[in-house]
GROMACS .gro file of C-alpha atoms in nm:
model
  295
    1UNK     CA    1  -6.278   6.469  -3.860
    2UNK     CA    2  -5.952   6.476  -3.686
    3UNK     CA    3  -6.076   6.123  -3.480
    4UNK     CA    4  -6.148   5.973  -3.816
    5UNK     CA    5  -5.878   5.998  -3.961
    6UNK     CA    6  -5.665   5.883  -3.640
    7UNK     CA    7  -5.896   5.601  -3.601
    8UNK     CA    8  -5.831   5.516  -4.026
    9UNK     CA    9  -5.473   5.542  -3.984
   10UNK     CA   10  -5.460   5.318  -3.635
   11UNK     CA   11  -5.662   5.073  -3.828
   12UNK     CA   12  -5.475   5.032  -4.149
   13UNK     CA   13  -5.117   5.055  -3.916
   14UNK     CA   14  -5.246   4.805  -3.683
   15UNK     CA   15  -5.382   4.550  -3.982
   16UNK     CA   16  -5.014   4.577  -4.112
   17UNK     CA   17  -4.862   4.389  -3.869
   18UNK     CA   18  -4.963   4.032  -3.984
   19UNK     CA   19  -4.843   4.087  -4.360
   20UNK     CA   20  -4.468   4.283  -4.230
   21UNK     CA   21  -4.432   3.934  -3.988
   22UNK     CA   22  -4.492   3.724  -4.283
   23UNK     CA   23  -4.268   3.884  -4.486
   24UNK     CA   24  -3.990   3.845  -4.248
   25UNK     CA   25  -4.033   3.513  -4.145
   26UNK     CA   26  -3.964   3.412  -4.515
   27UNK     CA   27  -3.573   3.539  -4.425
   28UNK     CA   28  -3.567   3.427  -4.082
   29UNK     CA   29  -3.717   3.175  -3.843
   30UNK     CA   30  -3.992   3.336  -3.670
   31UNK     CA   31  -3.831   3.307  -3.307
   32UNK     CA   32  -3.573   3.520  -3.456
   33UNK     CA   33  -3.809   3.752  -3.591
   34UNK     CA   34  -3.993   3.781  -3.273
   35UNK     CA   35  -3.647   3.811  -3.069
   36UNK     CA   36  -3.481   4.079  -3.233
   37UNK     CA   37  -3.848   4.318  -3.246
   38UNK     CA   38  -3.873   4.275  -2.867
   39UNK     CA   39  -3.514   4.381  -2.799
   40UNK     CA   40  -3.506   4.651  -3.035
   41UNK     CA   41  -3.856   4.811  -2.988
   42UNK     CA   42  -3.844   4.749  -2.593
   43UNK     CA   43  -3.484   4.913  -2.564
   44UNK     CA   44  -3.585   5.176  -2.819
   45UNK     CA   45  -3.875   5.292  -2.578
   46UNK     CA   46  -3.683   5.316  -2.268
   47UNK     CA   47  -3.366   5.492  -2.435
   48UNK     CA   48  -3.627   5.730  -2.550
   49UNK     CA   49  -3.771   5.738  -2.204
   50UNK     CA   50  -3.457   5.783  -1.982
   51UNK     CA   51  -3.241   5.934  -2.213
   52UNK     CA   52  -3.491   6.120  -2.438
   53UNK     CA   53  -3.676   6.320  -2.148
   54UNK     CA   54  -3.383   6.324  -1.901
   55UNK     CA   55  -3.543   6.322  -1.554
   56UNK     CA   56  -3.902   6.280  -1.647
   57UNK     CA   57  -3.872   5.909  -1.589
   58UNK     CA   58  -3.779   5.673  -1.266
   59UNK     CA   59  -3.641   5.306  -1.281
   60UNK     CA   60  -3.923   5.054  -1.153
   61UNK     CA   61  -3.884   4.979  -0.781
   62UNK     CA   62  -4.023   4.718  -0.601
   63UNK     CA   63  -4.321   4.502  -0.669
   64UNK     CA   64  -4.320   4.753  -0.999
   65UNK     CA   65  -4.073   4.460  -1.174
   66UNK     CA   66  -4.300   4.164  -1.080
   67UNK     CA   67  -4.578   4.360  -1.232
   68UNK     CA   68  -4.403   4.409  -1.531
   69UNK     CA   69  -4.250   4.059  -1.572
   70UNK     CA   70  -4.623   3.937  -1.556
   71UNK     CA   71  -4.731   4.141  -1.768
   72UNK     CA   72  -4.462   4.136  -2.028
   73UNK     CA   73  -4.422   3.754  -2.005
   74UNK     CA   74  -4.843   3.768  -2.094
   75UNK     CA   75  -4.833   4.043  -2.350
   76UNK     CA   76  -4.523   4.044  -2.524
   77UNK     CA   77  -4.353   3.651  -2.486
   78UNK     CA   78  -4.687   3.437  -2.472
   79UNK     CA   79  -4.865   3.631  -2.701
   80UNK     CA   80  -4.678   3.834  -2.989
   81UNK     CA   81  -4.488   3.490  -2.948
   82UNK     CA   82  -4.763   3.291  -3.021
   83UNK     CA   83  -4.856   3.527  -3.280
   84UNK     CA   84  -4.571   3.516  -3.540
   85UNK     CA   85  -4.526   3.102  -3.496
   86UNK     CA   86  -4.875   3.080  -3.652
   87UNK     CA   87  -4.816   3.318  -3.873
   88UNK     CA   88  -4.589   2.994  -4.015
   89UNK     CA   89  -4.905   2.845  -4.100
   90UNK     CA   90  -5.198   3.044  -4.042
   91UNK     CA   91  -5.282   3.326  -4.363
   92UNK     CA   92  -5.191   3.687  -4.259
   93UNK     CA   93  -5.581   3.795  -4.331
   94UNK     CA   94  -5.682   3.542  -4.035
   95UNK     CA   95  -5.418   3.698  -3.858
   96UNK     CA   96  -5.570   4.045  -3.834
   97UNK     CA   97  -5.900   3.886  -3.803
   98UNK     CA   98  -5.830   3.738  -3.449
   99UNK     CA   99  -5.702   4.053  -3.352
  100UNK     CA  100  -6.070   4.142  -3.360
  101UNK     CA  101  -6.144   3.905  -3.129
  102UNK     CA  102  -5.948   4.061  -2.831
  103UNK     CA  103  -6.224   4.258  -2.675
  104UNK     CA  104  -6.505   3.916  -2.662
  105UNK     CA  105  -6.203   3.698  -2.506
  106UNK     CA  106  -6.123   4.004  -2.253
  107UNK     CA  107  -6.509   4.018  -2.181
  108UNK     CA  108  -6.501   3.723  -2.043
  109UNK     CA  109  -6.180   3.719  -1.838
  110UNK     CA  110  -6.307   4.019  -1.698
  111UNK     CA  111  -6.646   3.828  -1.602
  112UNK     CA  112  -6.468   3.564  -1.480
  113UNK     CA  113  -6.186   3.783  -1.309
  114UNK     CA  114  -6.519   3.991  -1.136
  115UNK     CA  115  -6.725   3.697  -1.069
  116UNK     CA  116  -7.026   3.804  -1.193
  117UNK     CA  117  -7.224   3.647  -1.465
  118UNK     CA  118  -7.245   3.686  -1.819
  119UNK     CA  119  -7.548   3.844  -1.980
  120UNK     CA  120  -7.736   3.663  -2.273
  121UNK     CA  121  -7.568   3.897  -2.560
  122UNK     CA  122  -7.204   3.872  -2.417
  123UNK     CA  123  -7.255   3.521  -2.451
  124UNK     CA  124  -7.411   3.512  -2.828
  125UNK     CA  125  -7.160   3.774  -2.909
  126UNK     CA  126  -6.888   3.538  -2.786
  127UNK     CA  127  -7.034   3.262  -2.974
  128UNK     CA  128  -7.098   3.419  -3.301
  129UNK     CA  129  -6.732   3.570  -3.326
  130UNK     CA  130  -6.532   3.261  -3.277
  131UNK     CA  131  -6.764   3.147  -3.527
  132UNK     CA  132  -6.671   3.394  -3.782
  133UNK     CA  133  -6.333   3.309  -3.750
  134UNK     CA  134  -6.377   2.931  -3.784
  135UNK     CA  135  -6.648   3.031  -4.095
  136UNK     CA  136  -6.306   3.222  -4.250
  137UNK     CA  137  -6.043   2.967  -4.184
  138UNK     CA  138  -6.301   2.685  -4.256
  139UNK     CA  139  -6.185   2.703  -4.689
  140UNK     CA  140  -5.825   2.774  -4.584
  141UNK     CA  141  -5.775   2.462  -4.391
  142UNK     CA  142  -5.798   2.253  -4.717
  143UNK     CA  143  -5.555   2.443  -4.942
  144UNK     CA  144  -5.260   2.505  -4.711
  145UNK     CA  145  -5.355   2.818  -4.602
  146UNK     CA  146  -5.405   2.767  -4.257
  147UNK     CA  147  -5.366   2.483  -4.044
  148UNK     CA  148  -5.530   2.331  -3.678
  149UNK     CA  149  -5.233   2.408  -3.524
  150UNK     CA  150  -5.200   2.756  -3.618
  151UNK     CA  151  -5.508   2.856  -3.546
  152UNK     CA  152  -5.458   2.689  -3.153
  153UNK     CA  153  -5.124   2.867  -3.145
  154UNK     CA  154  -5.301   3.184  -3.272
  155UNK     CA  155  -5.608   3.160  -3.005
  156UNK     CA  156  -5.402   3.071  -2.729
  157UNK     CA  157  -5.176   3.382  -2.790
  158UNK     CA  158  -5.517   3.603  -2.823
  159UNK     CA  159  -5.606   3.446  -2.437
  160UNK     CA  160  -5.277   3.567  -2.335
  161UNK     CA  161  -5.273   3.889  -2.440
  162UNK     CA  162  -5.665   3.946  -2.322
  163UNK     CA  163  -5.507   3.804  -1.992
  164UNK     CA  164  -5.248   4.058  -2.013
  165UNK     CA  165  -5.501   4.365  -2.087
  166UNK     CA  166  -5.700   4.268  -1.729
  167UNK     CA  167  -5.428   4.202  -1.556
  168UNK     CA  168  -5.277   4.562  -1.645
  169UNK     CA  169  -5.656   4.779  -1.569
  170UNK     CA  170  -5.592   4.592  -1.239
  171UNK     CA  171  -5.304   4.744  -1.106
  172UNK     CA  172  -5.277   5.140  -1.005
  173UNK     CA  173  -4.969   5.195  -1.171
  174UNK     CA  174  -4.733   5.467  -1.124
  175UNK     CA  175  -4.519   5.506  -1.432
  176UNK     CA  176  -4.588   5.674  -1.725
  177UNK     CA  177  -4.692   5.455  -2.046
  178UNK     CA  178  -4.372   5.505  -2.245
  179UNK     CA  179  -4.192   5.350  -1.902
  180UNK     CA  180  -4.457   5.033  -1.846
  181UNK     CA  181  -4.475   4.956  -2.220
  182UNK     CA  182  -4.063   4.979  -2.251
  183UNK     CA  183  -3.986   4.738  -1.990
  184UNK     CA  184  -4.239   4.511  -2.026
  185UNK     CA  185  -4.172   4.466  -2.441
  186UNK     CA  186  -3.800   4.448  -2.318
  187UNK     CA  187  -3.849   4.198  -2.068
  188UNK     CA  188  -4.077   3.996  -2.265
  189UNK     CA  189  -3.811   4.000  -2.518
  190UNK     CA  190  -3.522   3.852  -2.232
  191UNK     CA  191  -3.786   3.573  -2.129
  192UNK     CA  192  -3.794   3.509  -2.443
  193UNK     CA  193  -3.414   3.448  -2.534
  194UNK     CA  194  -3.432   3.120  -2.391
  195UNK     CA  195  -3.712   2.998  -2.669
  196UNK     CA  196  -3.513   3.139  -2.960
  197UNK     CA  197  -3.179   2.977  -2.823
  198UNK     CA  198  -3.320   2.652  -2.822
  199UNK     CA  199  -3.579   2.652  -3.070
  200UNK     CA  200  -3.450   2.822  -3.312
  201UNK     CA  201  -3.302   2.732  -3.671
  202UNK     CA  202  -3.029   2.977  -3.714
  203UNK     CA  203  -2.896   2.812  -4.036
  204UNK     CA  204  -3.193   2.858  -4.196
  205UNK     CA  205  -3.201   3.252  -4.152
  206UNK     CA  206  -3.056   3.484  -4.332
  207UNK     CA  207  -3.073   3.909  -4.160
  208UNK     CA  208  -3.106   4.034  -4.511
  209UNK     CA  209  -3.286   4.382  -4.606
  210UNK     CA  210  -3.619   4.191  -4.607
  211UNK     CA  211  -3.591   4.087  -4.305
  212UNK     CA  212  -3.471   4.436  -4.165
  213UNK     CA  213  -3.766   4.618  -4.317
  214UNK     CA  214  -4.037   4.378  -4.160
  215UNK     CA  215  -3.844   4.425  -3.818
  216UNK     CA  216  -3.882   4.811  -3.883
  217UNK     CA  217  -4.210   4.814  -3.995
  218UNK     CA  218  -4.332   4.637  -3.677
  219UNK     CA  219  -4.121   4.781  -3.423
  220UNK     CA  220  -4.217   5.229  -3.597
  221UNK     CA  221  -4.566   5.207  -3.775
  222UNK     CA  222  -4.682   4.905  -3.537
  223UNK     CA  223  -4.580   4.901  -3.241
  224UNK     CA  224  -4.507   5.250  -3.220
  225UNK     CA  225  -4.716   5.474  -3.380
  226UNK     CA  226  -5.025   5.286  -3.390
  227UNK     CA  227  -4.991   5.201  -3.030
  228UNK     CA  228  -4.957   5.591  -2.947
  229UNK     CA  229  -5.252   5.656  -3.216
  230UNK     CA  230  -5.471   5.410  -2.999
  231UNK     CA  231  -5.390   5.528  -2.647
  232UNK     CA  232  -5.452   5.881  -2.823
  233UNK     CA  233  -5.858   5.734  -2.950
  234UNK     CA  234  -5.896   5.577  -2.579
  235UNK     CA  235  -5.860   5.874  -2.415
  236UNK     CA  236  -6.070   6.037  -2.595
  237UNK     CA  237  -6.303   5.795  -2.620
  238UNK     CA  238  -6.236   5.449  -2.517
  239UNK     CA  239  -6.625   5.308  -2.660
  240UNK     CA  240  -6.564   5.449  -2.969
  241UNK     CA  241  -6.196   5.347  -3.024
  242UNK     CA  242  -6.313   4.985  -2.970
  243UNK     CA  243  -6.501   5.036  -3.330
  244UNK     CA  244  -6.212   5.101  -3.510
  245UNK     CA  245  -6.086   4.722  -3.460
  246UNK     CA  246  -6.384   4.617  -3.689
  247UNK     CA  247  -6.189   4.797  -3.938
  248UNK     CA  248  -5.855   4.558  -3.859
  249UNK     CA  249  -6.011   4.241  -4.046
  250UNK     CA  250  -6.121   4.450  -4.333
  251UNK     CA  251  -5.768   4.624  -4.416
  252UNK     CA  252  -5.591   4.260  -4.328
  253UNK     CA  253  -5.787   4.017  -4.568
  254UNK     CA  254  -5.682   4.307  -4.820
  255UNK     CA  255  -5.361   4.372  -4.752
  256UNK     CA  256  -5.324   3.948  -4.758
  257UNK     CA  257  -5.504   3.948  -5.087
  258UNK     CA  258  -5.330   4.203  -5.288
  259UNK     CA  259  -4.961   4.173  -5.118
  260UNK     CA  260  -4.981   3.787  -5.047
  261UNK     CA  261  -5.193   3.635  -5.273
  262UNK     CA  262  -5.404   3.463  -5.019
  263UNK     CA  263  -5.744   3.386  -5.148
  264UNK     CA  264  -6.039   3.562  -5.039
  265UNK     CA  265  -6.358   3.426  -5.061
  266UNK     CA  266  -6.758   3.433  -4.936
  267UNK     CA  267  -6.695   3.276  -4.637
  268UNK     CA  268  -6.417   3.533  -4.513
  269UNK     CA  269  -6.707   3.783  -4.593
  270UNK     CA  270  -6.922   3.629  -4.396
  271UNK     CA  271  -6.665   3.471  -4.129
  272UNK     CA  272  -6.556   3.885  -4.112
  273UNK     CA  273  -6.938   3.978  -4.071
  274UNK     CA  274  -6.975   3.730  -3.817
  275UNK     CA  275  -6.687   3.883  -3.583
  276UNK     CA  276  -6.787   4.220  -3.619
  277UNK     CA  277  -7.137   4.146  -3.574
  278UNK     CA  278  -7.068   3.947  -3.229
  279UNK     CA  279  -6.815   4.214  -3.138
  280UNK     CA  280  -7.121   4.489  -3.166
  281UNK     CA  281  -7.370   4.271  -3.003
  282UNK     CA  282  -7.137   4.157  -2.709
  283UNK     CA  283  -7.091   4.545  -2.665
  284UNK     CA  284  -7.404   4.663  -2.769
  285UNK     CA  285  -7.465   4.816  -2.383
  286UNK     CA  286  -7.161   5.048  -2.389
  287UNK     CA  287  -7.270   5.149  -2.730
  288UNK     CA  288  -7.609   5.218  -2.571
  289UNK     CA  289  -7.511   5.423  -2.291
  290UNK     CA  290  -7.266   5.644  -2.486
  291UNK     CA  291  -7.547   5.766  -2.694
  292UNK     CA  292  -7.794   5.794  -2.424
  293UNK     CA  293  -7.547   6.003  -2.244
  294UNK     CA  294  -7.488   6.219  -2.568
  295UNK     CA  295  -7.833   6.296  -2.580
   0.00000   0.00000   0.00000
């Protein structure tokens, strides 16, 4: 009971985080946005870390910082970049949906990253997801709800950030999670100074409440506590906690519908359907084995 209702709470947190960046984006260009979330939630981890449990933590050393800035550039600046620009022009319910996606485009990578081949299901689960999600932007495209653009930016940032998630079960790290998920947020956020300084339409934006409670939404329930909720359902199970991102698309399309006003429709049912359908089939062998082995 106590893993359902951790796994609920992740899910709803997590699906969140595409409404609280629309929201703020409406005070503030989304560079901004972006900007000040790194900073503050990067620097917020790390004061916890060094200051918070005084002599727990070290200061990276070595090749430690080149790991991080490649992972932070992939996690952080490419893709929760990426992320909140489309959210400019993609619908916040698509938004959660690709989030969905993550584990089909990290599949592959991994494939690719192993060299071995993919088997037939991996490869129809692959297929029908991305299909889903075209199925439930396919009705948005036509009423300004979503544009071709968007969705690129959105799927390029969702490559990134599978990318990123390889990249970091590669490397025998040596600092706690608090530590590797501080700096790299942090450092993500410095790369990513240079965008906002250029980019960015400061005339435009306005730091007003609205935007400060979409900043603090992402950075405590987001980032924070439904990133320690989901390290929490990995360890104890990391096949199951994968089933709790079916959930994500569900709680986004309603949090779109009844906070945005972004239309819902039969083919985000079935777009939604598709996803979770392909993200079951693609991983239909771990789901296998864990209840062989329970048996």
């Amino acid at each position: 009971m106590r893993q359902i209702v951790i796994g609920l709470l992740f899910a709803i947190l997590w699906a969140s985080a595409a409404v609280a960046t629309k929201f703020g984006i409406h005070s503030a260009d989304a560079l901004i946005l972006a900007n000040v979330r790194f900073l503050l939630a990067g620097g917020g981890m790390l004061l916890f870390a060094y200051l918070g449990q005084k002599g727990e933590h070290r200061l990276p050393r070595g090749k430690e910082w080149k790991q991080l800035l490649i992972f932070g550039s992939l996690n952080t600046t490419v893709y929760l970049g990426c992320f909140v620009l489309a959210m400019k022009s993609v619908s916040a319910g698509i938004g959660s949906l690709s989030t969905a996606t993550s584990p089909l485009f990290i599949m592959v990578i991994s494939a690719l990253w192993l060299k071995r081949s993919l088997k037939w299901y991996e490869i129809v689960g692959m297929l029908l997801g991305m299909a889903g999600v075209g199925l439930a932007t396919y009705p948005l495209l036509h009423d300004s709800h979503a544009t071709v653009g968007g969705i690129a930016t959105l799927l390029f940032g969702m490559l990134a950030v599978s990318v990123a998630t390889v990249y970091y079960a590669r490397i025998k790290w040596e600092m706690a999670n608090v530590v590797i998920n501080g700096w790299q947020v942090f450092l993500g956020g410095l790369l990513f100074i240079p965008i906002t300084a250029f980019f960015a339409n400061f005339e435009t934006s306005h730091l007003d409440l609205r935007f400060w409670l979409s900043v603090g939404w992402l950075i405590i329930p987001v980032s924070i506590i439904a990133l320690q909720l989901w390290f929490y359902l990995v360890r104890k199970d990391a096949v199951r906690a994968s089933l709790w991102l079916f959930l994500c698309p569900v709680f986004g399309f309603l949090y779109s519908s009844v906070l945005l006003h972004e239309p819902i429709t039969w083919f985000t049912f079935a777009g939604t359907f598709l996803v979770i359908g392909g993200l079951y089939l693609a991983q239909r062998e771990k789901f296998q084995k864990k209840v062989a082995d329970e048996k």
